[in-house]
PDB file of C-alpha atoms in Angstrom:
ATOM      1  CA  MET A   1      -6.157   6.879   2.179  1.00  0.00           C
ATOM      2  CA  ASN A   2      -9.011   4.460   1.823  1.00  0.00           C
ATOM      3  CA  ILE A   3     -11.126   2.780  -0.747  1.00  0.00           C
ATOM      4  CA  SER A   4     -13.214   5.872  -1.558  1.00  0.00           C
ATOM      5  CA  ILE A   5     -10.471   7.092  -3.898  1.00  0.00           C
ATOM      6  CA  LEU A   6     -10.709   3.877  -5.921  1.00  0.00           C
ATOM      7  CA  ILE A   7     -14.437   4.266  -6.362  1.00  0.00           C
ATOM      8  CA  LYS A   8     -13.959   7.941  -7.246  1.00  0.00           C
ATOM      9  CA  ILE A   9     -11.545   6.969 -10.019  1.00  0.00           C
ATOM     10  CA  ALA A  10     -13.952   4.341 -11.321  1.00  0.00           C
ATOM     11  CA  GLY A  11     -16.738   6.930 -11.307  1.00  0.00           C
ATOM     12  CA  ILE A  12     -14.705   9.488 -13.219  1.00  0.00           C
ATOM     13  CA  GLY A  13     -13.640   6.852 -15.733  1.00  0.00           C
ATOM     14  CA  LEU A  14     -17.174   5.704 -16.407  1.00  0.00           C
ATOM     15  CA  LEU A  15     -18.478   9.258 -16.569  1.00  0.00           C
ATOM     16  CA  THR A  16     -15.850  10.210 -19.138  1.00  0.00           C
ATOM     17  CA  ALA A  17     -16.675   7.132 -21.163  1.00  0.00           C
ATOM     18  CA  ILE A  18     -20.384   7.977 -21.191  1.00  0.00           C
ATOM     19  CA  VAL A  19     -19.799  11.642 -22.027  1.00  0.00           C
ATOM     20  CA  ALA A  20     -17.461  10.654 -24.835  1.00  0.00           C
ATOM     21  CA  ILE A  21     -19.983   8.202 -26.286  1.00  0.00           C
ATOM     22  CA  ILE A  22     -22.769  10.804 -26.139  1.00  0.00           C
ATOM     23  CA  LEU A  23     -20.589  13.413 -27.814  1.00  0.00           C
ATOM     24  CA  LYS A  24     -19.521  10.908 -30.481  1.00  0.00           C
ATOM     25  CA  LYS A  25     -23.135  10.031 -31.207  1.00  0.00           C
ATOM     26  CA  SER A  26     -24.001  13.714 -31.730  1.00  0.00           C
ATOM     27  CA  ASP A  27     -20.947  13.732 -34.090  1.00  0.00           C
ATOM     28  CA  LYS A  28     -18.858  16.206 -32.028  1.00  0.00           C
ATOM     29  CA  ASP A  29     -15.767  14.010 -32.066  1.00  0.00           C
ATOM     30  CA  GLU A  30     -13.199  16.645 -31.140  1.00  0.00           C
ATOM     31  CA  ILE A  31     -15.152  17.645 -28.014  1.00  0.00           C
ATOM     32  CA  ALA A  32     -15.323  13.960 -27.110  1.00  0.00           C
ATOM     33  CA  THR A  33     -11.535  13.721 -27.163  1.00  0.00           C
ATOM     34  CA  PHE A  34     -11.302  16.855 -25.028  1.00  0.00           C
ATOM     35  CA  ALA A  35     -13.741  15.351 -22.519  1.00  0.00           C
ATOM     36  CA  THR A  36     -11.741  12.122 -22.347  1.00  0.00           C
ATOM     37  CA  LEU A  37      -8.561  14.116 -21.916  1.00  0.00           C
ATOM     38  CA  ALA A  38     -10.125  16.181 -19.116  1.00  0.00           C
ATOM     39  CA  GLY A  39     -11.257  13.037 -17.295  1.00  0.00           C
ATOM     40  CA  LEU A  40      -7.808  11.561 -17.697  1.00  0.00           C
ATOM     41  CA  ILE A  41      -6.102  14.653 -16.310  1.00  0.00           C
ATOM     42  CA  ILE A  42      -8.355  14.706 -13.237  1.00  0.00           C
ATOM     43  CA  VAL A  43      -7.595  11.055 -12.519  1.00  0.00           C
ATOM     44  CA  ILE A  44      -3.869  11.625 -13.087  1.00  0.00           C
ATOM     45  CA  PHE A  45      -3.887  14.457 -10.541  1.00  0.00           C
ATOM     46  CA  LEU A  46      -5.598  12.158  -8.026  1.00  0.00           C
ATOM     47  CA  ILE A  47      -3.088   9.381  -8.632  1.00  0.00           C
ATOM     48  CA  VAL A  48      -0.039  11.640  -8.438  1.00  0.00           C
ATOM     49  CA  ASP A  49      -1.322  12.950  -5.130  1.00  0.00           C
ATOM     50  CA  MET A  50      -1.769   9.380  -3.837  1.00  0.00           C
ATOM     51  CA  LEU A  51       1.684   8.325  -5.065  1.00  0.00           C
ATOM     52  CA  GLY A  52       3.185  11.313  -3.282  1.00  0.00           C
ATOM     53  CA  GLY A  53       1.500  10.204  -0.086  1.00  0.00           C
ATOM     54  CA  LEU A  54       2.749   6.660  -0.533  1.00  0.00           C
ATOM     55  CA  PHE A  55       6.349   7.714  -1.171  1.00  0.00           C
ATOM     56  CA  ASP A  56       6.302  10.024   1.865  1.00  0.00           C
ATOM     57  CA  THR A  57       5.014   7.200   4.081  1.00  0.00           C
ATOM     58  CA  VAL A  58       7.612   4.765   2.798  1.00  0.00           C
ATOM     59  CA  LYS A  59      10.368   7.368   3.182  1.00  0.00           C
ATOM     60  CA  SER A  60       9.398   8.116   6.748  1.00  0.00           C
ATOM     61  CA  ILE A  61       9.138   4.463   7.773  1.00  0.00           C
ATOM     62  CA  PHE A  62      12.185   3.057   5.973  1.00  0.00           C
ATOM     63  CA  ALA A  63      14.345   6.105   6.668  1.00  0.00           C
ATOM     64  CA  LEU A  64      15.147   6.335   2.974  1.00  0.00           C
TER      65      LEU A  64
ATOM     66  CA  MET B   1      -2.407  -6.868   9.775  1.00  0.00           C
ATOM     67  CA  SER B   2      -5.793  -8.094   8.582  1.00  0.00           C
ATOM     68  CA  ILE B   3      -5.340 -10.012   5.377  1.00  0.00           C
ATOM     69  CA  VAL B   4      -9.090  -9.864   4.800  1.00  0.00           C
ATOM     70  CA  LYS B   5      -8.937  -6.090   4.349  1.00  0.00           C
ATOM     71  CA  LEU B   6      -6.099  -6.476   1.887  1.00  0.00           C
ATOM     72  CA  ILE B   7      -7.959  -9.083  -0.157  1.00  0.00           C
ATOM     73  CA  GLY B   8     -11.071  -6.900  -0.120  1.00  0.00           C
ATOM     74  CA  ILE B   9      -9.205  -3.935  -1.561  1.00  0.00           C
ATOM     75  CA  ALA B  10      -7.520  -6.136  -4.168  1.00  0.00           C
ATOM     76  CA  VAL B  11     -10.783  -7.683  -5.331  1.00  0.00           C
ATOM     77  CA  LEU B  12     -12.462  -4.286  -5.497  1.00  0.00           C
ATOM     78  CA  GLY B  13      -9.509  -2.974  -7.502  1.00  0.00           C
ATOM     79  CA  VAL B  14      -9.680  -5.869  -9.940  1.00  0.00           C
ATOM     80  CA  ILE B  15     -13.391  -5.303 -10.499  1.00  0.00           C
ATOM     81  CA  ILE B  16     -12.842  -1.585 -11.133  1.00  0.00           C
ATOM     82  CA  VAL B  17      -9.977  -2.308 -13.530  1.00  0.00           C
ATOM     83  CA  GLN B  18     -12.087  -4.774 -15.506  1.00  0.00           C
ATOM     84  CA  LEU B  19     -14.943  -2.304 -15.537  1.00  0.00           C
ATOM     85  CA  LEU B  20     -12.743   0.438 -16.943  1.00  0.00           C
ATOM     86  CA  ARG B  21     -10.769  -1.790 -19.302  1.00  0.00           C
ATOM     87  CA  SER B  22     -13.756  -2.391 -21.554  1.00  0.00           C
ATOM     88  CA  SER B  23     -14.720   1.248 -22.032  1.00  0.00           C
ATOM     89  CA  LYS B  24     -11.492   3.208 -21.444  1.00  0.00           C
ATOM     90  CA  PRO B  25      -8.270   1.146 -21.386  1.00  0.00           C
ATOM     91  CA  GLU B  26      -6.071   4.066 -20.278  1.00  0.00           C
ATOM     92  CA  PHE B  27      -8.100   4.425 -17.092  1.00  0.00           C
ATOM     93  CA  ALA B  28      -7.461   0.755 -16.310  1.00  0.00           C
ATOM     94  CA  THR B  29      -3.739   1.350 -15.820  1.00  0.00           C
ATOM     95  CA  LEU B  30      -4.438   4.318 -13.566  1.00  0.00           C
ATOM     96  CA  ALA B  31      -6.879   2.198 -11.572  1.00  0.00           C
ATOM     97  CA  THR B  32      -4.230  -0.516 -11.078  1.00  0.00           C
ATOM     98  CA  ILE B  33      -1.795   2.103  -9.813  1.00  0.00           C
ATOM     99  CA  ALA B  34      -4.409   3.468  -7.417  1.00  0.00           C
ATOM    100  CA  THR B  35      -5.246   0.023  -6.050  1.00  0.00           C
ATOM    101  CA  GLY B  36      -1.545  -0.694  -5.627  1.00  0.00           C
ATOM    102  CA  VAL B  37      -1.067   2.513  -3.682  1.00  0.00           C
ATOM    103  CA  VAL B  38      -3.987   1.817  -1.331  1.00  0.00           C
ATOM    104  CA  MET B  39      -2.786  -1.731  -0.652  1.00  0.00           C
ATOM    105  CA  LEU B  40       0.825  -0.655  -0.097  1.00  0.00           C
ATOM    106  CA  ILE B  41      -0.170   2.023   2.366  1.00  0.00           C
ATOM    107  CA  VAL B  42      -2.166  -0.512   4.392  1.00  0.00           C
ATOM    108  CA  LEU B  43       0.883  -2.816   4.358  1.00  0.00           C
ATOM    109  CA  VAL B  44       3.452  -0.168   5.205  1.00  0.00           C
ATOM    110  CA  ASN B  45       1.456   1.129   8.154  1.00  0.00           C
ATOM    111  CA  SER B  46       1.186  -2.362   9.603  1.00  0.00           C
ATOM    112  CA  LEU B  47       4.925  -2.880   9.003  1.00  0.00           C
ATOM    113  CA  SER B  48       5.977   0.142  11.073  1.00  0.00           C
ATOM    114  CA  SER B  49       5.176  -1.563  14.412  1.00  0.00           C
ATOM    115  CA  VAL B  50       7.403  -4.502  13.432  1.00  0.00           C
ATOM    116  CA  ILE B  51      10.244  -2.146  12.619  1.00  0.00           C
ATOM    117  CA  VAL B  52      10.001  -0.444  16.020  1.00  0.00           C
ATOM    118  CA  ALA B  53      10.248  -3.860  17.699  1.00  0.00           C
ATOM    119  CA  PHE B  54      13.297  -4.681  15.592  1.00  0.00           C
ATOM    120  CA  GLN B  55      14.843  -1.369  16.619  1.00  0.00           C
ATOM    121  CA  GLY B  56      14.634  -2.500  20.248  1.00  0.00           C
ATOM    122  CA  ILE B  57      16.256  -5.843  19.510  1.00  0.00           C
ATOM    123  CA  ILE B  58      19.083  -4.231  17.572  1.00  0.00           C
ATOM    124  CA  ASP B  59      19.788  -1.745  20.387  1.00  0.00           C
ATOM    125  CA  LYS B  60      20.029  -4.618  22.870  1.00  0.00           C
ATOM    126  CA  SER B  61      22.310  -6.643  20.619  1.00  0.00           C
ATOM    127  CA  GLY B  62      24.858  -3.806  20.542  1.00  0.00           C
ATOM    128  CA  LEU B  63      25.210  -3.856  16.765  1.00  0.00           C
ATOM    129  CA  PRO B  64      25.935  -0.406  15.237  1.00  0.00           C
ATOM    130  CA  ASN B  65      22.618   1.323  14.552  1.00  0.00           C
ATOM    131  CA  SER B  66      23.752   2.442  11.096  1.00  0.00           C
ATOM    132  CA  LEU B  67      23.729  -1.209  10.035  1.00  0.00           C
ATOM    133  CA  PHE B  68      20.048  -1.580  10.859  1.00  0.00           C
ATOM    134  CA  THR B  69      19.020   1.619   9.078  1.00  0.00           C
ATOM    135  CA  LEU B  70      20.987   0.435   6.052  1.00  0.00           C
ATOM    136  CA  VAL B  71      19.119  -2.884   6.017  1.00  0.00           C
ATOM    137  CA  LEU B  72      15.847  -0.989   6.430  1.00  0.00           C
ATOM    138  CA  LYS B  73      16.745   1.268   3.513  1.00  0.00           C
ATOM    139  CA  ILE B  74      17.457  -1.742   1.311  1.00  0.00           C
ATOM    140  CA  ILE B  75      14.108  -3.294   2.231  1.00  0.00           C
ATOM    141  CA  GLY B  76      12.378  -0.026   1.387  1.00  0.00           C
ATOM    142  CA  ILE B  77      14.095   0.201  -1.984  1.00  0.00           C
ATOM    143  CA  GLY B  78      13.199  -3.411  -2.779  1.00  0.00           C
ATOM    144  CA  TYR B  79       9.637  -2.650  -1.764  1.00  0.00           C
ATOM    145  CA  LEU B  80       9.247   0.332  -4.084  1.00  0.00           C
ATOM    146  CA  THR B  81      11.161  -1.230  -6.978  1.00  0.00           C
ATOM    147  CA  GLU B  82       8.979  -4.318  -6.985  1.00  0.00           C
ATOM    148  CA  TYR B  83       5.857  -2.168  -6.823  1.00  0.00           C
ATOM    149  CA  SER B  84       6.771   0.059  -9.772  1.00  0.00           C
ATOM    150  CA  ALA B  85       8.171  -2.804 -11.855  1.00  0.00           C
ATOM    151  CA  SER B  86       4.927  -4.750 -11.540  1.00  0.00           C
ATOM    152  CA  ILE B  87       2.945  -1.643 -12.536  1.00  0.00           C
ATOM    153  CA  CYS B  88       5.027  -1.309 -15.697  1.00  0.00           C
ATOM    154  CA  GLU B  89       4.452  -4.965 -16.517  1.00  0.00           C
ATOM    155  CA  ASP B  90       0.710  -4.527 -15.969  1.00  0.00           C
ATOM    156  CA  ALA B  91       0.652  -1.558 -18.268  1.00  0.00           C
ATOM    157  CA  GLY B  92       2.247  -3.719 -20.953  1.00  0.00           C
ATOM    158  CA  CYS B  93       5.806  -2.399 -21.048  1.00  0.00           C
ATOM    159  CA  ALA B  94       7.757  -5.182 -19.351  1.00  0.00           C
ATOM    160  CA  SER B  95      11.042  -3.757 -20.622  1.00  0.00           C
ATOM    161  CA  LEU B  96      10.592  -0.650 -18.455  1.00  0.00           C
ATOM    162  CA  GLY B  97       9.828  -2.908 -15.508  1.00  0.00           C
ATOM    163  CA  SER B  98      13.076  -4.802 -15.941  1.00  0.00           C
ATOM    164  CA  LYS B  99      14.955  -1.482 -16.246  1.00  0.00           C
ATOM    165  CA  ILE B 100      13.524  -0.417 -12.893  1.00  0.00           C
ATOM    166  CA  GLN B 101      14.544  -3.716 -11.356  1.00  0.00           C
ATOM    167  CA  LEU B 102      18.056  -3.310 -12.732  1.00  0.00           C
ATOM    168  CA  GLY B 103      18.184   0.180 -11.243  1.00  0.00           C
ATOM    169  CA  GLY B 104      16.941  -1.130  -7.905  1.00  0.00           C
ATOM    170  CA  LYS B 105      19.629  -3.814  -7.857  1.00  0.00           C
ATOM    171  CA  LEU B 106      22.352  -1.251  -8.582  1.00  0.00           C
ATOM    172  CA  VAL B 107      21.147   1.087  -5.841  1.00  0.00           C
ATOM    173  CA  ILE B 108      20.995  -1.777  -3.355  1.00  0.00           C
ATOM    174  CA  PHE B 109      24.468  -2.907  -4.409  1.00  0.00           C
ATOM    175  CA  GLY B 110      25.753   0.615  -3.887  1.00  0.00           C
ATOM    176  CA  LEU B 111      24.252   0.700  -0.418  1.00  0.00           C
ATOM    177  CA  SER B 112      25.471  -2.745   0.563  1.00  0.00           C
ATOM    178  CA  ILE B 113      29.088  -1.695   0.044  1.00  0.00           C
ATOM    179  CA  GLY B 114      28.745  -0.027   3.486  1.00  0.00           C
ATOM    180  CA  ILE B 115      27.703  -3.320   5.079  1.00  0.00           C
ATOM    181  CA  ILE B 116      30.540  -5.218   3.415  1.00  0.00           C
ATOM    182  CA  THR B 117      33.197  -2.770   4.648  1.00  0.00           C
ATOM    183  CA  ASN B 118      31.621  -2.906   8.110  1.00  0.00           C
ATOM    184  CA  LEU B 119      31.804  -6.702   8.046  1.00  0.00           C
ATOM    185  CA  ILE B 120      35.456  -6.653   7.018  1.00  0.00           C
ATOM    186  CA  ASP B 121      36.287  -4.218   9.860  1.00  0.00           C
ATOM    187  CA  VAL B 122      34.621  -6.505  12.392  1.00  0.00           C
ATOM    188  CA  VAL B 123      36.382  -9.591  11.022  1.00  0.00           C
ATOM    189  CA  SER B 124      39.796  -7.902  10.998  1.00  0.00           C
ATOM    190  CA  LYS B 125      39.263  -6.731  14.594  1.00  0.00           C
ATOM    191  CA  ILE B 126      38.481 -10.284  15.708  1.00  0.00           C
ATOM    192  CA  SER B 127      41.462 -11.808  13.873  1.00  0.00           C
ATOM    193  CA  ILE B 128      43.955  -9.223  15.254  1.00  0.00           C
ATOM    194  CA  GLY B 129      42.505  -9.220  18.775  1.00  0.00           C
TER     195      GLY B 129
END
């Protein structure tokens, strides 16, 4: 649980943005939306995994 | 508990959020959540040693242990509620944030009923005794 995850998310975000722009330029708009959606889903999986880790840590420490 | 590490993570998170906000706003919210999680985990780990020390003090003072775990639970709930409410406000829906805070207050109130009854028992014992 360190900073590498943050940089990974930033990388995925930027990559999706670039891919979407390229696809939009070559007028394949629907594929661009799919690419953005795919990037979003990957990042959401990462975040849900992190949140799960956080809630487990808090539960174990605060005896919730 | 090195505050420098915390500030470093926060600044890095802010930079990443600004970076993503210009090109893809939806990623910005996810980046804020991720930064929040990393910072909270650093905080919670450093908090656990303090809690162990408190445990020792409470055992010596002879107070019922359930009281201390109840207080700990309330702190934990406050911790998580504040975290999620601020995320909702960041993402732009402050109304959801206030709903979470209301929920947190109700849960804490429900839990504190135990402490209140405990207090009344102790007081009645002293007055009768």
